[in-house]
mmCIF file of C-alpha atoms in Angstrom:
data_model
loop_
_atom_site.group_PDB
_atom_site.id
_atom_site.type_symbol
_atom_site.label_atom_id
_atom_site.label_comp_id
_atom_site.label_asym_id
_atom_site.label_seq_id
_atom_site.Cartn_x
_atom_site.Cartn_y
_atom_site.Cartn_z
ATOM 1 C CA UNK A 1 25.640 38.334 48.546
ATOM 2 C CA UNK A 2 25.068 34.266 47.633
ATOM 3 C CA UNK A 3 24.427 32.910 44.278
ATOM 4 C CA UNK A 4 21.444 30.642 45.355
ATOM 5 C CA UNK A 5 18.161 30.695 47.326
ATOM 6 C CA UNK A 6 19.513 31.783 50.560
ATOM 7 C CA UNK A 7 17.290 27.895 52.079
ATOM 8 C CA UNK A 8 20.482 26.556 49.877
ATOM 9 C CA UNK A 9 24.008 27.096 51.303
ATOM 10 C CA UNK A 10 26.787 26.554 49.077
ATOM 11 C CA UNK A 11 29.070 25.461 49.649
ATOM 12 C CA UNK A 12 27.980 23.487 52.286
ATOM 13 C CA UNK A 13 30.867 24.001 54.108
ATOM 14 C CA UNK A 14 29.818 27.199 54.748
ATOM 15 C CA UNK A 15 27.151 26.342 56.813
ATOM 16 C CA UNK A 16 28.372 27.490 60.005
ATOM 17 C CA UNK A 17 29.552 30.978 58.315
ATOM 18 C CA UNK A 18 26.023 31.330 56.654
ATOM 19 C CA UNK A 19 24.315 31.099 60.164
ATOM 20 C CA UNK A 20 26.891 34.111 61.852
ATOM 21 C CA UNK A 21 26.148 36.048 58.774
ATOM 22 C CA UNK A 22 22.311 35.483 58.789
ATOM 23 C CA UNK A 23 22.717 36.201 62.955
ATOM 24 C CA UNK A 24 25.081 39.182 62.806
ATOM 25 C CA UNK A 25 24.591 40.671 59.694
ATOM 26 C CA UNK A 26 22.277 40.092 56.208
ATOM 27 C CA UNK A 27 22.136 37.061 53.511
ATOM 28 C CA UNK A 28 21.336 38.643 50.045
ATOM 29 C CA UNK A 29 20.059 37.029 47.621
ATOM 30 C CA UNK A 30 17.694 37.326 43.909
ATOM 31 C CA UNK A 31 16.947 33.766 43.736
ATOM 32 C CA UNK A 32 13.716 32.413 45.354
ATOM 33 C CA UNK A 33 13.749 30.293 47.459
ATOM 34 C CA UNK A 34 15.284 25.921 46.785
ATOM 35 C CA UNK A 35 17.197 27.373 44.245
ATOM 36 C CA UNK A 36 20.379 25.866 44.050
ATOM 37 C CA UNK A 37 23.555 27.598 43.235
ATOM 38 C CA UNK A 38 23.737 27.685 39.033
ATOM 39 C CA UNK A 39 26.272 29.019 37.047
ATOM 40 C CA UNK A 40 25.131 31.929 35.550
ATOM 41 C CA UNK A 41 23.893 33.416 38.882
ATOM 42 C CA UNK A 42 27.471 34.217 40.392
ATOM 43 C CA UNK A 43 27.847 36.960 37.335
ATOM 44 C CA UNK A 44 24.391 38.583 38.661
ATOM 45 C CA UNK A 45 25.385 38.088 41.847
ATOM 46 C CA UNK A 46 28.309 40.174 41.616
ATOM 47 C CA UNK A 47 26.523 43.681 40.665
ATOM 48 C CA UNK A 48 25.312 43.308 43.646
ATOM 49 C CA UNK A 49 28.315 43.351 45.556
ATOM 50 C CA UNK A 50 29.703 46.181 43.440
ATOM 51 C CA UNK A 51 26.379 47.801 43.863
ATOM 52 C CA UNK A 52 26.104 47.789 48.014
ATOM 53 C CA UNK A 53 30.010 48.234 47.874
ATOM 54 C CA UNK A 54 32.163 51.430 48.921
ATOM 55 C CA UNK A 55 34.496 50.127 47.333
ATOM 56 C CA UNK A 56 35.939 46.958 45.617
ATOM 57 C CA UNK A 57 38.791 45.675 46.988
ATOM 58 C CA UNK A 58 41.046 42.738 44.686
ATOM 59 C CA UNK A 59 43.347 41.039 47.215
ATOM 60 C CA UNK A 60 44.087 38.502 44.488
ATOM 61 C CA UNK A 61 42.716 37.196 40.692
ATOM 62 C CA UNK A 62 43.347 35.835 38.133
ATOM 63 C CA UNK A 63 43.395 37.921 34.212
ATOM 64 C CA UNK A 64 39.925 36.470 33.862
ATOM 65 C CA UNK A 65 36.887 35.514 36.623
ATOM 66 C CA UNK A 66 34.671 36.447 39.364
ATOM 67 C CA UNK A 67 36.389 39.242 41.307
ATOM 68 C CA UNK A 68 37.673 41.118 37.733
ATOM 69 C CA UNK A 69 33.825 40.967 36.774
ATOM 70 C CA UNK A 70 33.394 42.307 40.041
ATOM 71 C CA UNK A 71 35.614 45.245 39.487
ATOM 72 C CA UNK A 72 34.311 45.525 36.176
ATOM 73 C CA UNK A 73 30.454 46.571 38.040
ATOM 74 C CA UNK A 74 31.895 48.519 40.389
ATOM 75 C CA UNK A 75 33.566 50.890 37.608
ATOM 76 C CA UNK A 76 31.001 51.208 35.897
ATOM 77 C CA UNK A 77 28.809 52.279 38.792
ATOM 78 C CA UNK A 78 31.662 54.684 39.703
ATOM 79 C CA UNK A 79 32.652 52.592 42.931
ATOM 80 C CA UNK A 80 36.295 52.340 43.590
ATOM 81 C CA UNK A 81 38.604 50.021 42.635
ATOM 82 C CA UNK A 82 41.428 48.485 44.721
ATOM 83 C CA UNK A 83 44.274 46.149 44.354
ATOM 84 C CA UNK A 84 46.243 44.160 45.850
ATOM 85 C CA UNK A 85 49.791 43.813 43.665
ATOM 86 C CA UNK A 86 51.646 40.708 43.234
ATOM 87 C CA UNK A 87 54.801 38.649 41.768
ATOM 88 C CA UNK A 88 54.149 39.457 37.937
ATOM 89 C CA UNK A 89 55.231 35.443 37.273
ATOM 90 C CA UNK A 90 52.019 34.424 39.044
ATOM 91 C CA UNK A 91 48.605 33.461 37.810
ATOM 92 C CA UNK A 92 46.845 34.989 40.666
ATOM 93 C CA UNK A 93 48.307 38.100 41.154
ATOM 94 C CA UNK A 94 47.696 38.442 36.417
ATOM 95 C CA UNK A 95 44.220 40.307 37.009
ATOM 96 C CA UNK A 96 45.277 42.624 40.567
ATOM 97 C CA UNK A 97 48.290 43.880 38.919
ATOM 98 C CA UNK A 98 46.425 44.542 35.246
ATOM 99 C CA UNK A 99 44.181 46.357 38.075
ATOM 100 C CA UNK A 100 46.604 48.760 38.961
ATOM 101 C CA UNK A 101 48.204 48.799 35.805
ATOM 102 C CA UNK A 102 44.503 50.355 34.359
ATOM 103 C CA UNK A 103 44.288 52.870 37.499
ATOM 104 C CA UNK A 104 43.421 51.024 40.546
ATOM 105 C CA UNK A 105 44.325 52.767 43.691
ATOM 106 C CA UNK A 106 47.612 50.250 45.275
ATOM 107 C CA UNK A 107 46.750 48.657 48.251
ATOM 108 C CA UNK A 108 49.450 48.251 50.756
ATOM 109 C CA UNK A 109 47.472 47.504 53.962
ATOM 110 C CA UNK A 110 43.765 48.205 55.200
ATOM 111 C CA UNK A 111 45.292 52.292 55.873
ATOM 112 C CA UNK A 112 44.972 52.626 51.808
ATOM 113 C CA UNK A 113 41.035 50.488 52.001
ATOM 114 C CA UNK A 114 40.258 53.376 54.597
ATOM 115 C CA UNK A 115 41.299 56.653 52.927
ATOM 116 C CA UNK A 116 39.309 55.096 49.875
ATOM 117 C CA UNK A 117 35.961 55.197 51.731
ATOM 118 C CA UNK A 118 36.636 58.170 53.695
ATOM 119 C CA UNK A 119 37.636 56.556 57.281
ATOM 120 C CA UNK A 120 41.022 56.312 57.553
ATOM 121 C CA UNK A 121 43.282 59.078 58.659
ATOM 122 C CA UNK A 122 43.696 61.999 56.044
ATOM 123 C CA UNK A 123 47.301 62.886 54.646
ATOM 124 C CA UNK A 124 50.186 64.091 56.458
ATOM 125 C CA UNK A 125 48.832 62.791 60.141
ATOM 126 C CA UNK A 126 51.035 60.470 60.036
ATOM 127 C CA UNK A 127 50.709 57.674 58.122
ATOM 128 C CA UNK A 128 50.566 58.904 55.034
ATOM 129 C CA UNK A 129 53.185 60.484 51.958
ATOM 130 C CA UNK A 130 51.487 63.657 51.982
ATOM 131 C CA UNK A 131 53.072 65.989 55.161
ATOM 132 C CA UNK A 132 50.946 68.937 55.911
ATOM 133 C CA UNK A 133 52.549 72.495 55.857
ATOM 134 C CA UNK A 134 51.349 76.071 55.802
ATOM 135 C CA UNK A 135 47.843 75.659 54.403
ATOM 136 C CA UNK A 136 49.316 73.323 51.761
ATOM 137 C CA UNK A 137 50.071 69.909 51.531
ATOM 138 C CA UNK A 138 53.414 69.156 50.495
ATOM 139 C CA UNK A 139 54.799 65.306 49.791
ATOM 140 C CA UNK A 140 57.169 64.040 52.314
ATOM 141 C CA UNK A 141 59.030 61.431 50.680
ATOM 142 C CA UNK A 142 61.044 62.380 46.779
ATOM 143 C CA UNK A 143 58.847 60.071 44.951
ATOM 144 C CA UNK A 144 55.703 61.340 45.464
ATOM 145 C CA UNK A 145 57.194 65.097 45.236
ATOM 146 C CA UNK A 146 58.560 64.015 41.407
ATOM 147 C CA UNK A 147 54.975 62.562 40.947
ATOM 148 C CA UNK A 148 53.482 65.966 41.888
ATOM 149 C CA UNK A 149 56.541 68.103 40.382
ATOM 150 C CA UNK A 150 55.390 66.367 36.826
ATOM 151 C CA UNK A 151 51.340 66.553 36.831
ATOM 152 C CA UNK A 152 50.094 69.311 34.920
ATOM 153 C CA UNK A 153 45.906 69.933 34.178
ATOM 154 C CA UNK A 154 45.971 67.362 31.320
ATOM 155 C CA UNK A 155 45.864 64.237 31.588
ATOM 156 C CA UNK A 156 49.195 61.610 31.215
ATOM 157 C CA UNK A 157 49.219 57.910 32.122
ATOM 158 C CA UNK A 158 50.177 56.593 34.905
ATOM 159 C CA UNK A 159 53.191 55.301 32.806
ATOM 160 C CA UNK A 160 54.730 58.597 31.307
ATOM 161 C CA UNK A 161 54.311 59.923 35.466
ATOM 162 C CA UNK A 162 56.911 57.614 36.018
ATOM 163 C CA UNK A 163 59.343 57.896 33.476
ATOM 164 C CA UNK A 164 59.149 61.797 33.872
ATOM 165 C CA UNK A 165 59.015 60.959 37.157
ATOM 166 C CA UNK A 166 62.422 59.363 36.666
ATOM 167 C CA UNK A 167 60.214 56.464 39.497
ATOM 168 C CA UNK A 168 58.888 53.057 39.128
ATOM 169 C CA UNK A 169 55.258 52.855 38.043
ATOM 170 C CA UNK A 170 54.610 51.386 40.965
ATOM 171 C CA UNK A 171 56.043 54.297 43.271
ATOM 172 C CA UNK A 172 54.176 56.163 40.939
ATOM 173 C CA UNK A 173 50.908 54.694 40.628
ATOM 174 C CA UNK A 174 51.222 54.379 45.409
ATOM 175 C CA UNK A 175 51.735 58.639 44.728
ATOM 176 C CA UNK A 176 49.327 59.522 42.797
ATOM 177 C CA UNK A 177 46.975 57.636 44.602
ATOM 178 C CA UNK A 178 48.204 59.663 48.239
ATOM 179 C CA UNK A 179 48.270 63.240 45.753
ATOM 180 C CA UNK A 180 44.252 62.206 45.087
ATOM 181 C CA UNK A 181 43.555 61.198 48.412
ATOM 182 C CA UNK A 182 44.799 65.223 49.104
ATOM 183 C CA UNK A 183 42.959 66.175 46.734
ATOM 184 C CA UNK A 184 46.055 66.870 44.250
ATOM 185 C CA UNK A 185 45.760 65.049 41.787
ATOM 186 C CA UNK A 186 43.209 63.218 39.970
ATOM 187 C CA UNK A 187 42.239 59.994 37.642
ATOM 188 C CA UNK A 188 40.585 61.224 34.493
ATOM 189 C CA UNK A 189 39.847 59.505 30.676
ATOM 190 C CA UNK A 190 43.288 58.729 29.912
ATOM 191 C CA UNK A 191 45.239 58.478 32.540
ATOM 192 C CA UNK A 192 45.397 61.808 35.410
ATOM 193 C CA UNK A 193 45.668 65.259 35.992
ATOM 194 C CA UNK A 194 46.751 67.696 38.065
ATOM 195 C CA UNK A 195 43.641 69.629 40.044
ATOM 196 C CA UNK A 196 44.416 73.043 40.097
ATOM 197 C CA UNK A 197 42.825 74.877 42.735
#
């Protein structure tokens, strides 16, 4: 999805990439032919990216910028937002780390993304942190077990879950993501709650 007319390659060094995408996929733009890139078109373009996505993964971002706008557009549309954590003292990780603290799914590798879009191995298949038991998934690692034990039907923030479970916030968020993918927890306004069957 580009922020200029389809006949106006931007940046010019991406000419070969544009040709490859056009041949193997699709170039999409709402700008008329001949229209050069204009600053306001890029945030507008991000809403299309979000709408076309099964999930939005933010790999690196400052606290403000195009990636964060795309994440916001995705959230507005109910599209899952995932983020790769980064060093806390690096401004290029400020946005991704904030997304994680606000409830975005933490991404460790491609499997986390595949699980989020329903294309990965289900939890309990070897890669996951949840082990299949006799009809009930049991957490396979101590952090996930501790988080599962403190969840209740009342919404609670990830920070409070971490405190109650005696684990770090990143561990708690990872465990919550596993439990969410397993259908044992859900993200709601105010944090997370247990799914009661």
